[in-house]
Amino acid sequence: MVIYMILNAEKKSLTRSDKRADRTRKKLEAAALEVFTEYGLDATTIEDITQRADLGKGTFYRHFKDKEEIATFLVDLSIDELLERLRSTNKHITTLYEALEHLLDAHYKFFLEEYEKFILLFQGRLLVKLERRISEKMEGPYDRYLRELEKILSPFVGEKIDPMKIRRLACAVAGFVFGFFSFAMIGMEMEQVESSIQPLRQNFVRSLSSFLGQLPENNKEEKKSNNF
Amino acid sequence: MVIYMILNAEKKSLTRSDKRADRTRKKLEAAALEVFTEYGLDATTIEDITQRADLGKGTFYRHFKDKEEIATFLVDLSIDELLERLRSTNKHITTLYEALEHLLDAHYKFFLEEYEKFILLFQGRLLVKLERRISEKMEGPYDRYLRELEKILSPFVGEKIDPMKIRRLACAVAGFVFGFFSFAMIGMEMEQVESSIQPLRQNFVRSLSSFLGQLPENNKEEKKSNNF
DNA sequence: CATATAAATGACCATATAGTCATATCTGAC
DNA sequence: GTCAGATATGACTATATGGTCATTTATATG
C-alpha cells in the first residue's frame, strides 16, 4: 500500500481526493456506456446512470454538465479507440487488398471487443443528421472517422486525387462495415455473426476491392472458393 | 362535389364521419412522420405530433394508443412500401447482376423519394436490438425485409441452399445499401449523394456480385472504366 | 486532534410530458 | 329542425425527470 503510494507519488502528484474524483468519474462513464447501450441514448435518464454507478444523483452534475456532455465524451472516446485500431498495425501494408483486410479486421475486432462502444457510435451516428434540439457537437467525431478512412484508402486509389471521390469511398467502406454488423445483429444471433465473419472476410475484401475498381492481384489462397 | 360523393358512394359506403376520422388519422400519420424525422423517434412528444397536425392533443388518443403504436404503424407501412418497390419491376430479371441492379435502384429511389420513411426505418432499425423498455413489436418488419431480400437473391446463389448463407448475404446487401446512404448523409450534402449514385452504381453492383462470388458476365458497357 | 477544503449526497423544486375527460363541434337519421 | 351518436378538443391531473443546494462524508494540513 505504501509502496503503491510512493510509486504513484510522482504520477502528477494526484491527491487522494483527486483520485477519488477520478474513480467516481470513471464509474459514471462506465455506467453511462452500459445504460446507453441497453436503453438507448435518448431513453436513458441521469438517474439511470447514477443508479447503475451506485452513486448519488447530484454527483453526476459535479462531473458533467448534462447527458449530452457525457454522451459526446463517450462518442469521442469510442471514435478515438476505433481510430487507434485503424491506425496501428504490425503488418506493413502495401496493397489496397491488405489495407481493406486490415480495415475489416480492425472494425470486426472493435465490434467484438467493444460491443457497447460500437452500439454507442451507431446511435450517435444517427443523431447527427436529425435536426435535434441538442447535439451538433457529435458531428465532429464522425467526420474525423471518415477522414481517417480517406487517409488510409487514398494512397491506393492512385491518379490525381479528387476529394469527392475519396469521400465517396470512405462512405462506402464505413457504410458497408457498420451496415453489415448492424443488420447482422438483427438477422443473426451473436455467435452466428462471429462465425460468419471468417468466411465472409475474403468476399468482403474482394467486393470492396472491386468497389474501388481494383481486383486483388490473383492471390493464390482462393480461386473460386466462394466459401461465404 | 355531388359527383365526387356519388363516385365514392360505393366505395365501402363511408359516411362523412368516417371520412372525417380517416382524414384526421392521415393528418396524424403525416405529422408524426415529419416530426419523427426531424427530432427523432424518442425525442418526439405527442404534442409535437398534434401541433404539427394542427389538432388537439386528445385527438391523438382517439386514433392511437400511444407513441409506440403510431411509430410501429409507420415503420410497418414504410417497410411495406419498400418491399413493394423491391418486388415490382417491369424488367424481367434473369441474372444476379440484374437482380442487384434492381435492388440498388429500388433502394436508391426509395431513399430519394421517401426520405422521411428511410430515416424512420433507420431509426426503428436501431431500436431493435437495444434492450429497451418499449418495443419488441418493431422487430417484425425488419425480419420481413431481410426475408424478402433472401427471396430475391436466393435463386441466383445456386447450389443447395444453406439458409444461414442466404441470411448472411441478405444482411450484407441490406447493410451495404443502408450503411452507404447513412454515412453519405453525414459525409456529403444531399446533392452530392444524388450525384454520387450514378457513378457508384456499377461499382456497387459489381462489388456485390463479387461479394456473392459471381462476377458479372463481361458486360460491354464498361471495361476498366472505373468511373466512380 | 482540529480545522479547512473538496467530493458526494439525496431531498427538494420546477418543468415537461403522458394520458384523461367533461365539453364542444360535427354528422346522420328522421 | 331536432335529437342521437360520433369525433375533436384542450384544460386538467398525475408522474417522471432535470437540475439545485444545504448537509454529510472524506481528505488534506498543521
Coordinates of C-alpha atoms (C1' of nucleotides) in Angstrom, one line a residue:
Chain A
M1 CA 0.0 0.0 0.0
V2 CA 2.7 2.4 1.0
I3 CA 4.8 1.2 -2.0
Y4 CA 1.8 1.9 -4.3
M5 CA 1.5 5.4 -3.0
I6 CA 5.2 6.1 -3.4
L7 CA 5.1 4.7 -6.9
N8 CA 2.2 6.9 -7.8
A9 CA 3.7 9.9 -5.9
E10 CA 5.4 11.3 -8.9
K11 CA 2.4 10.5 -11.1
K12 CA 1.3 14.1 -11.4
S13 CA 1.1 14.2 -7.6
L14 CA -2.6 13.2 -7.5
T15 CA -4.0 13.7 -4.1
R16 CA -6.3 11.1 -2.7
S17 CA -9.2 13.5 -3.3
D18 CA -8.3 13.7 -7.0
K19 CA -8.1 10.0 -7.3
R20 CA -11.4 9.6 -5.6
A21 CA -12.9 12.1 -8.1
D22 CA -11.3 10.3 -11.0
R23 CA -12.6 7.0 -9.8
T24 CA -16.1 8.4 -9.5
R25 CA -15.9 9.9 -12.9
K26 CA -14.8 6.6 -14.4
K27 CA -17.6 4.9 -12.7
L28 CA -20.0 7.3 -14.2
E29 CA -18.5 6.8 -17.7
A30 CA -18.7 3.1 -17.4
A31 CA -22.3 3.1 -16.1
A32 CA -23.4 5.6 -18.8
L33 CA -21.9 3.4 -21.6
E34 CA -23.8 0.4 -20.2
V35 CA -27.2 2.1 -19.9
F36 CA -26.8 3.9 -23.2
T37 CA -26.4 0.6 -24.8
E38 CA -29.3 -1.0 -23.0
Y39 CA -31.9 1.7 -23.2
G40 CA -30.7 3.9 -25.9
L41 CA -29.2 7.4 -25.7
D42 CA -32.4 9.2 -25.6
A43 CA -34.3 6.9 -23.3
T44 CA -31.6 6.9 -20.7
T45 CA -32.0 9.3 -17.7
I46 CA -29.4 10.8 -15.4
E47 CA -30.7 8.6 -12.6
D48 CA -30.3 5.5 -14.8
I49 CA -26.7 6.4 -14.9
T50 CA -26.1 7.3 -11.3
Q51 CA -28.1 4.3 -10.1
R52 CA -26.1 2.0 -12.3
A53 CA -22.9 3.6 -11.0
D54 CA -24.2 3.3 -7.5
L55 CA -23.8 7.0 -6.9
G56 CA -26.0 9.9 -5.8
K57 CA -27.7 11.9 -8.5
G58 CA -26.0 15.1 -7.5
T59 CA -22.7 13.5 -8.1
F60 CA -23.3 13.3 -11.8
Y61 CA -23.6 17.1 -12.0
R62 CA -20.2 17.5 -10.3
H63 CA -18.6 15.8 -13.3
F64 CA -20.8 16.5 -16.3
K65 CA -23.0 19.4 -17.3
D66 CA -25.7 17.2 -18.7
K67 CA -26.4 14.0 -20.6
E68 CA -25.2 15.4 -23.8
E69 CA -21.8 16.2 -22.4
I70 CA -21.2 12.7 -21.2
A71 CA -22.6 11.2 -24.4
T72 CA -20.4 13.4 -26.5
F73 CA -17.4 12.5 -24.4
L74 CA -18.1 8.8 -24.8
V75 CA -18.7 9.0 -28.5
D76 CA -15.4 10.9 -28.9
L77 CA -13.6 8.4 -26.8
S78 CA -15.0 5.5 -28.7
I79 CA -14.0 7.1 -32.0
D80 CA -10.5 7.6 -30.7
E81 CA -10.3 4.0 -29.8
L82 CA -11.6 2.8 -33.2
L83 CA -9.2 5.2 -34.9
E84 CA -6.3 3.9 -32.9
R85 CA -7.2 0.4 -34.1
L86 CA -7.4 1.6 -37.6
R87 CA -4.0 3.3 -37.4
S88 CA -2.0 0.7 -35.6
T89 CA -0.9 -2.5 -37.3
N90 CA 2.2 -4.6 -37.0
K91 CA 2.0 -5.7 -40.6
H92 CA 3.4 -3.4 -43.3
I93 CA 0.6 -2.6 -45.7
T94 CA 1.5 -2.1 -49.3
T95 CA -1.6 -3.0 -51.3
L96 CA -5.2 -2.0 -51.3
Y97 CA -6.1 -5.6 -50.6
E98 CA -4.1 -5.6 -47.4
A99 CA -5.4 -2.2 -46.4
L100 CA -9.0 -3.4 -46.7
E101 CA -8.2 -6.6 -44.9
H102 CA -6.8 -4.6 -42.1
L103 CA -9.8 -2.2 -42.0
L104 CA -12.2 -5.1 -41.9
D105 CA -10.3 -6.8 -39.1
A106 CA -10.0 -3.7 -37.1
H107 CA -13.7 -2.9 -37.3
Y108 CA -14.6 -6.5 -36.6
K109 CA -12.5 -6.7 -33.5
F110 CA -13.8 -3.4 -32.3
F111 CA -17.3 -4.7 -32.8
L112 CA -16.5 -7.9 -30.8
E113 CA -14.3 -6.5 -28.1
E114 CA -16.0 -3.1 -27.6
Y115 CA -19.6 -4.0 -28.4
E116 CA -21.0 -1.3 -26.3
K117 CA -18.9 1.4 -27.9
F118 CA -20.0 0.1 -31.3
I119 CA -23.6 0.4 -30.4
L120 CA -23.0 3.9 -29.0
L121 CA -21.3 5.0 -32.2
F122 CA -24.1 3.6 -34.1
Q123 CA -26.7 5.5 -32.1
G124 CA -24.7 8.7 -32.2
R125 CA -24.3 8.5 -35.9
L126 CA -28.0 8.6 -36.4
L127 CA -28.5 11.6 -34.2
V128 CA -26.1 13.6 -36.2
K129 CA -28.5 14.2 -39.0
L130 CA -31.6 14.6 -37.1
E131 CA -32.5 18.3 -36.5
R132 CA -32.4 17.8 -32.8
R133 CA -32.9 20.3 -30.1
I134 CA -29.5 19.2 -28.8
S135 CA -26.2 17.9 -30.2
E136 CA -24.3 19.4 -33.1
K137 CA -21.2 18.6 -31.2
M138 CA -21.5 15.0 -32.2
E139 CA -20.7 15.6 -35.8
G140 CA -17.0 16.1 -35.3
P141 CA -16.0 12.6 -34.3
Y142 CA -17.7 11.1 -37.3
D143 CA -16.0 13.5 -39.6
R144 CA -12.7 12.5 -38.0
Y145 CA -13.6 8.9 -38.6
L146 CA -14.4 9.4 -42.3
R147 CA -11.3 11.4 -42.8
E148 CA -9.2 8.7 -41.3
L149 CA -10.7 6.2 -43.7
E150 CA -9.9 8.5 -46.5
K151 CA -6.3 8.8 -45.3
I152 CA -5.9 5.1 -45.2
L153 CA -7.5 4.5 -48.6
S154 CA -6.2 7.3 -50.7
P155 CA -2.7 6.0 -51.3
F156 CA -4.2 3.1 -53.1
V157 CA -6.6 4.9 -55.3
G158 CA -3.8 6.4 -57.4
E159 CA -4.4 9.1 -60.0
K160 CA -5.0 12.7 -59.2
I161 CA -7.0 12.8 -56.0
D162 CA -10.5 14.1 -56.4
P163 CA -11.5 14.7 -52.7
M164 CA -15.1 14.0 -53.7
K165 CA -14.2 10.5 -54.9
I166 CA -12.2 9.6 -51.8
R167 CA -15.1 10.8 -49.7
R168 CA -17.5 8.5 -51.5
L169 CA -15.2 5.6 -51.0
A170 CA -14.9 6.3 -47.3
C171 CA -18.6 6.5 -47.0
A172 CA -19.0 3.2 -48.9
V173 CA -16.5 1.4 -46.7
A174 CA -17.9 2.8 -43.5
G175 CA -21.4 2.0 -44.6
F176 CA -20.5 -1.4 -45.6
V177 CA -18.8 -2.3 -42.4
F178 CA -21.3 -0.6 -40.0
G179 CA -24.2 -1.6 -42.0
F180 CA -23.4 -5.3 -42.2
F181 CA -22.8 -5.6 -38.5
S182 CA -25.9 -3.7 -37.6
F183 CA -28.1 -5.8 -39.9
A184 CA -26.3 -9.0 -38.8
M185 CA -27.4 -8.1 -35.2
I186 CA -31.0 -8.2 -36.3
G187 CA -30.8 -11.2 -38.5
M188 CA -28.5 -13.4 -36.5
E189 CA -27.5 -14.4 -33.1
M190 CA -24.2 -13.1 -31.8
E191 CA -22.5 -16.5 -32.3
Q192 CA -23.7 -16.6 -35.9
V193 CA -22.3 -13.2 -36.5
E194 CA -19.0 -14.3 -35.2
S195 CA -18.9 -17.5 -37.2
S196 CA -19.9 -15.5 -40.3
I197 CA -17.0 -13.1 -40.3
Q198 CA -14.3 -15.5 -41.2
P199 CA -16.0 -17.0 -44.3
L200 CA -17.2 -13.5 -45.2
R201 CA -13.8 -12.0 -44.9
Q202 CA -12.4 -12.7 -48.3
N203 CA -15.6 -11.9 -50.1
F204 CA -15.8 -8.7 -48.1
V205 CA -12.4 -7.6 -49.1
R206 CA -12.8 -8.7 -52.7
S207 CA -16.0 -6.9 -53.1
L208 CA -14.5 -3.7 -51.7
S209 CA -11.5 -4.1 -53.9
S210 CA -14.0 -4.4 -56.8
F211 CA -15.8 -1.4 -55.5
L212 CA -12.6 0.5 -55.7
G213 CA -12.2 -0.7 -59.3
Q214 CA -9.2 -2.8 -58.4
L215 CA -9.3 -6.6 -58.2
P216 CA -6.9 -8.2 -55.9
E217 CA -3.8 -9.4 -57.7
N218 CA -4.6 -13.1 -58.0
N219 CA -3.7 -14.2 -54.6
K220 CA -3.4 -18.0 -54.5
E221 CA -5.3 -18.8 -51.3
E222 CA -8.6 -18.7 -53.1
K223 CA -9.5 -19.4 -56.7
K224 CA -13.2 -19.8 -56.9
S225 CA -13.6 -21.0 -53.4
N226 CA -16.6 -18.8 -52.8
N227 CA -16.9 -20.1 -49.3
F228 CA -19.1 -17.5 -47.6
Chain B
M1 CA -68.9 17.8 -55.2
V2 CA -72.0 15.8 -55.7
I3 CA -70.3 13.8 -58.4
Y4 CA -67.5 13.1 -56.0
M5 CA -69.8 11.8 -53.4
I6 CA -71.7 9.6 -55.8
L7 CA -68.4 8.2 -57.1
N8 CA -67.3 7.4 -53.7
A9 CA -70.7 6.1 -52.6
E10 CA -70.0 2.5 -53.4
K11 CA -66.5 2.9 -52.0
K12 CA -67.4 1.0 -48.9
S13 CA -70.2 3.4 -48.1
L14 CA -68.0 5.6 -45.9
T15 CA -70.1 8.0 -44.0
R16 CA -68.9 11.6 -43.8
S17 CA -68.0 10.9 -40.2
D18 CA -65.8 8.0 -41.2
K19 CA -64.1 10.1 -43.8
R20 CA -63.5 12.9 -41.3
A21 CA -61.9 10.4 -38.9
D22 CA -59.8 9.0 -41.8
R23 CA -58.6 12.4 -42.7
T24 CA -57.7 13.2 -39.2
R25 CA -55.8 9.9 -38.8
K26 CA -54.0 10.5 -42.0
K27 CA -53.0 14.0 -40.8
L28 CA -51.6 12.5 -37.6
E29 CA -49.7 9.9 -39.6
A30 CA -48.2 12.5 -41.9
A31 CA -47.3 14.8 -39.0
A32 CA -45.8 12.0 -37.0
L33 CA -43.6 11.0 -39.9
E34 CA -42.4 14.6 -40.2
V35 CA -41.5 15.2 -36.6
F36 CA -40.0 11.7 -36.1
T37 CA -37.7 12.5 -38.9
E38 CA -36.8 15.9 -37.5
Y39 CA -36.5 15.3 -33.8
G40 CA -36.0 11.5 -33.7
L41 CA -38.4 8.9 -32.5
D42 CA -37.6 9.2 -28.8
A43 CA -37.3 12.9 -28.6
T44 CA -40.7 13.4 -30.3
T45 CA -43.7 14.1 -27.9
I46 CA -47.3 13.5 -28.6
E47 CA -47.9 17.3 -28.6
D48 CA -45.2 17.7 -31.2
I49 CA -47.3 15.4 -33.4
T50 CA -50.7 17.0 -32.7
Q51 CA -49.3 20.5 -33.1
R52 CA -47.7 19.7 -36.4
A53 CA -51.0 18.1 -37.5
D54 CA -52.8 21.2 -36.2
L55 CA -55.1 19.1 -34.0
G56 CA -55.9 18.9 -30.3
K57 CA -53.9 16.6 -28.1
G58 CA -56.8 14.4 -27.1
T59 CA -57.4 13.7 -30.8
F60 CA -54.3 11.7 -30.9
Y61 CA -55.5 9.2 -28.3
R62 CA -58.7 8.6 -30.2
H63 CA -56.6 7.1 -33.0
F64 CA -53.6 5.6 -31.4
K65 CA -52.9 4.1 -28.0
D66 CA -49.5 5.8 -27.6
K67 CA -46.4 6.9 -29.5
E68 CA -45.2 3.4 -30.0
E69 CA -48.4 2.4 -31.7
I70 CA -48.1 5.1 -34.4
A71 CA -44.4 4.5 -34.7
T72 CA -44.9 0.8 -35.2
F73 CA -47.6 1.5 -37.7
L74 CA -45.4 3.9 -39.7
V75 CA -42.4 1.5 -39.7
D76 CA -44.6 -1.2 -40.9
L77 CA -46.1 1.0 -43.6
S78 CA -42.7 2.1 -44.7
I79 CA -41.4 -1.4 -44.9
D80 CA -44.4 -2.4 -46.9
E81 CA -43.7 0.4 -49.4
L82 CA -40.0 -0.5 -49.7
L83 CA -40.9 -4.2 -50.2
E84 CA -43.4 -3.2 -52.8
R85 CA -40.6 -1.4 -54.7
L86 CA -38.3 -4.4 -54.3
R87 CA -40.9 -6.8 -55.6
S88 CA -42.3 -4.9 -58.6
T89 CA -40.3 -4.4 -61.7
N90 CA -41.2 -4.2 -65.4
K91 CA -37.9 -5.7 -66.5
H92 CA -37.6 -9.5 -66.4
I93 CA -34.7 -10.4 -64.2
T94 CA -32.7 -13.4 -65.1
T95 CA -29.2 -12.8 -63.7
L96 CA -27.8 -11.9 -60.4
Y97 CA -26.3 -8.8 -61.9
E98 CA -29.7 -7.6 -62.9
A99 CA -31.2 -8.5 -59.6
L100 CA -28.6 -6.5 -57.8
E101 CA -29.1 -3.6 -60.1
H102 CA -32.8 -3.7 -59.4
L103 CA -32.2 -3.9 -55.7
L104 CA -29.9 -0.9 -55.7
D105 CA -32.2 1.2 -57.9
A106 CA -35.2 0.4 -55.7
H107 CA -33.5 1.3 -52.5
Y108 CA -32.0 4.4 -54.0
K109 CA -35.3 5.7 -55.3
F110 CA -36.9 4.9 -52.0
F111 CA -34.2 6.9 -50.3
L112 CA -34.7 9.8 -52.6
E113 CA -38.5 9.8 -52.9
E114 CA -39.4 8.7 -49.4
Y115 CA -36.5 10.3 -47.5
E116 CA -38.6 10.5 -44.3
K117 CA -39.5 6.9 -44.4
F118 CA -35.9 5.9 -44.9
I119 CA -34.9 7.9 -41.9
L120 CA -37.7 6.4 -39.9
L121 CA -36.7 2.9 -40.9
F122 CA -33.2 3.7 -40.0
Q123 CA -34.2 4.8 -36.6
G124 CA -36.5 1.9 -36.0
R125 CA -33.9 -0.4 -37.1
L126 CA -31.6 0.9 -34.5
L127 CA -34.0 0.4 -31.7
V128 CA -34.4 -3.3 -32.5
K129 CA -31.5 -4.7 -30.6
L130 CA -31.4 -2.4 -27.7
E131 CA -32.9 -4.0 -24.6
R132 CA -35.5 -1.3 -24.4
R133 CA -38.3 -0.7 -22.1
I134 CA -40.6 -0.4 -25.1
S135 CA -40.9 -2.0 -28.5
E136 CA -40.2 -5.5 -29.5
K137 CA -43.0 -5.1 -32.0
M138 CA -40.7 -3.4 -34.3
E139 CA -38.6 -6.4 -34.9
G140 CA -41.1 -8.0 -37.2
P141 CA -40.9 -5.6 -40.2
Y142 CA -37.1 -5.8 -40.4
D143 CA -37.3 -9.5 -40.4
R144 CA -39.8 -9.3 -43.3
Y145 CA -37.4 -7.1 -45.1
L146 CA -34.5 -9.4 -44.7
R147 CA -36.6 -12.3 -45.8
E148 CA -37.7 -10.5 -48.9
L149 CA -34.1 -9.9 -49.8
E150 CA -33.3 -13.5 -49.3
K151 CA -36.2 -14.4 -51.5
I152 CA -34.9 -12.2 -54.3
L153 CA -31.3 -13.3 -54.0
S154 CA -31.6 -17.0 -53.4
P155 CA -32.5 -18.1 -57.0
F156 CA -29.1 -16.7 -58.1
V157 CA -27.0 -18.2 -55.4
G158 CA -27.5 -21.7 -56.8
E159 CA -26.3 -24.8 -55.0
K160 CA -28.1 -26.4 -52.2
I161 CA -29.5 -23.6 -50.1
D162 CA -28.0 -23.2 -46.7
P163 CA -30.4 -20.8 -45.0
M164 CA -27.6 -19.4 -42.9
K165 CA -25.6 -18.4 -46.0
I166 CA -28.6 -16.7 -47.6
R167 CA -29.2 -14.8 -44.4
R168 CA -25.6 -13.6 -44.4
L169 CA -25.9 -12.3 -47.9
A170 CA -29.2 -10.5 -47.2
C171 CA -27.5 -8.8 -44.2
A172 CA -24.6 -7.9 -46.3
V173 CA -26.8 -6.4 -49.0
A174 CA -29.0 -4.6 -46.6
G175 CA -26.0 -3.3 -44.6
F176 CA -24.3 -2.2 -47.7
V177 CA -27.2 -0.2 -49.0
F178 CA -28.5 1.3 -45.8
G179 CA -25.0 1.8 -44.5
F180 CA -23.8 3.7 -47.5
F181 CA -26.7 6.1 -47.6
S182 CA -26.5 6.7 -43.9
F183 CA -22.8 7.6 -44.0
A184 CA -23.2 9.5 -47.1
M185 CA -25.7 11.7 -45.3
I186 CA -23.0 12.6 -42.8
G187 CA -20.2 13.0 -45.2
M188 CA -21.9 14.7 -48.1
E189 CA -24.6 17.2 -48.9
M190 CA -27.8 15.8 -50.3
E191 CA -26.9 16.9 -53.9
Q192 CA -23.6 15.2 -53.6
V193 CA -25.2 12.0 -52.6
E194 CA -27.5 12.2 -55.6
S195 CA -24.7 12.9 -58.0
S196 CA -22.7 10.1 -56.4
I197 CA -25.2 7.3 -57.0
Q198 CA -25.0 7.2 -60.8
P199 CA -21.2 6.8 -61.0
L200 CA -21.3 4.4 -58.0
R201 CA -23.9 2.2 -59.5
Q202 CA -21.8 -0.1 -61.5
N203 CA -19.1 -0.4 -58.9
F204 CA -21.8 -1.0 -56.4
V205 CA -23.4 -3.8 -58.3
R206 CA -20.1 -5.3 -59.3
S207 CA -18.9 -5.3 -55.8
L208 CA -22.0 -7.0 -54.6
S209 CA -21.7 -9.5 -57.4
S210 CA -18.2 -10.1 -56.3
F211 CA -19.5 -10.4 -52.8
L212 CA -21.7 -13.2 -53.9
G213 CA -18.8 -14.9 -55.6
Q214 CA -20.1 -14.3 -59.1
L215 CA -18.6 -11.7 -61.4
P216 CA -20.9 -10.1 -63.9
E217 CA -20.6 -11.8 -67.2
N218 CA -18.4 -9.4 -69.1
N219 CA -21.0 -6.7 -69.9
K220 CA -19.6 -4.5 -72.6
E221 CA -20.6 -1.1 -71.3
E222 CA -17.6 -0.9 -69.0
K223 CA -14.2 -2.4 -69.4
K224 CA -12.0 -0.7 -66.9
S225 CA -13.9 2.5 -66.8
N226 CA -13.7 2.7 -63.0
N227 CA -15.7 5.9 -63.1
F228 CA -16.9 6.2 -59.6
Chain C
dC1 C1' -6.7 16.3 17.1
dA2 C1' -8.8 20.4 15.0
dT3 C1' -9.9 22.9 11.2
dA4 C1' -10.5 23.7 6.2
dT5 C1' -11.3 22.2 1.7
dA6 C1' -13.2 19.1 -1.7
dA7 C1' -16.4 15.4 -3.0
dA8 C1' -20.7 13.1 -2.6
dT9 C1' -25.5 13.0 -1.4
dG10 C1' -30.5 12.8 -1.9
dA11 C1' -34.4 15.6 -0.5
dC12 C1' -36.4 19.2 -3.0
dC13 C1' -38.4 22.3 -6.6
dA14 C1' -39.6 23.4 -11.3
dT15 C1' -40.9 21.8 -15.5
dA16 C1' -42.3 18.9 -19.2
dT17 C1' -45.0 15.2 -20.8
dA18 C1' -48.4 11.3 -20.8
dG19 C1' -52.8 10.4 -20.6
dT20 C1' -57.9 11.6 -19.1
dC21 C1' -62.4 13.5 -19.5
dA22 C1' -66.1 16.8 -19.4
dT23 C1' -67.4 19.8 -23.0
dA24 C1' -68.0 21.4 -27.7
dT25 C1' -68.5 20.5 -32.5
dC26 C1' -69.8 17.9 -36.4
dT27 C1' -72.6 14.3 -38.7
dG28 C1' -76.5 11.2 -39.8
dA29 C1' -81.3 9.8 -39.5
dC30 C1' -85.9 11.0 -39.3
Chain D
dG1 C1' -85.1 21.2 -37.3
dT2 C1' -84.0 18.2 -33.8
dC3 C1' -82.0 14.7 -31.5
dA4 C1' -78.5 10.9 -31.0
dG5 C1' -74.1 9.3 -31.9
dA6 C1' -69.6 10.1 -33.4
dT7 C1' -65.5 13.0 -33.4
dA8 C1' -62.5 16.6 -31.7
dT9 C1' -60.8 19.5 -28.0
dG10 C1' -57.7 21.4 -24.5
dA11 C1' -57.8 22.2 -19.6
dC12 C1' -56.5 19.3 -16.1
dT13 C1' -54.1 15.6 -13.2
dA14 C1' -50.5 12.5 -12.2
dT15 C1' -46.0 11.3 -12.9
dA16 C1' -41.3 11.4 -14.2
dT17 C1' -37.2 13.8 -15.0
dG18 C1' -33.8 17.6 -14.9
dG19 C1' -31.3 20.3 -12.2
dT20 C1' -30.2 22.6 -7.4
dC21 C1' -28.3 23.0 -2.8
dA22 C1' -27.9 22.6 2.1
dT23 C1' -26.0 18.8 4.5
dT24 C1' -22.9 14.9 5.2
dT25 C1' -18.7 12.4 4.4
dA26 C1' -14.0 12.1 3.0
dT27 C1' -9.5 14.1 2.6
dA28 C1' -5.7 17.5 3.4
dT29 C1' -3.0 20.4 6.5
dG30 C1' -0.7 22.0 10.5

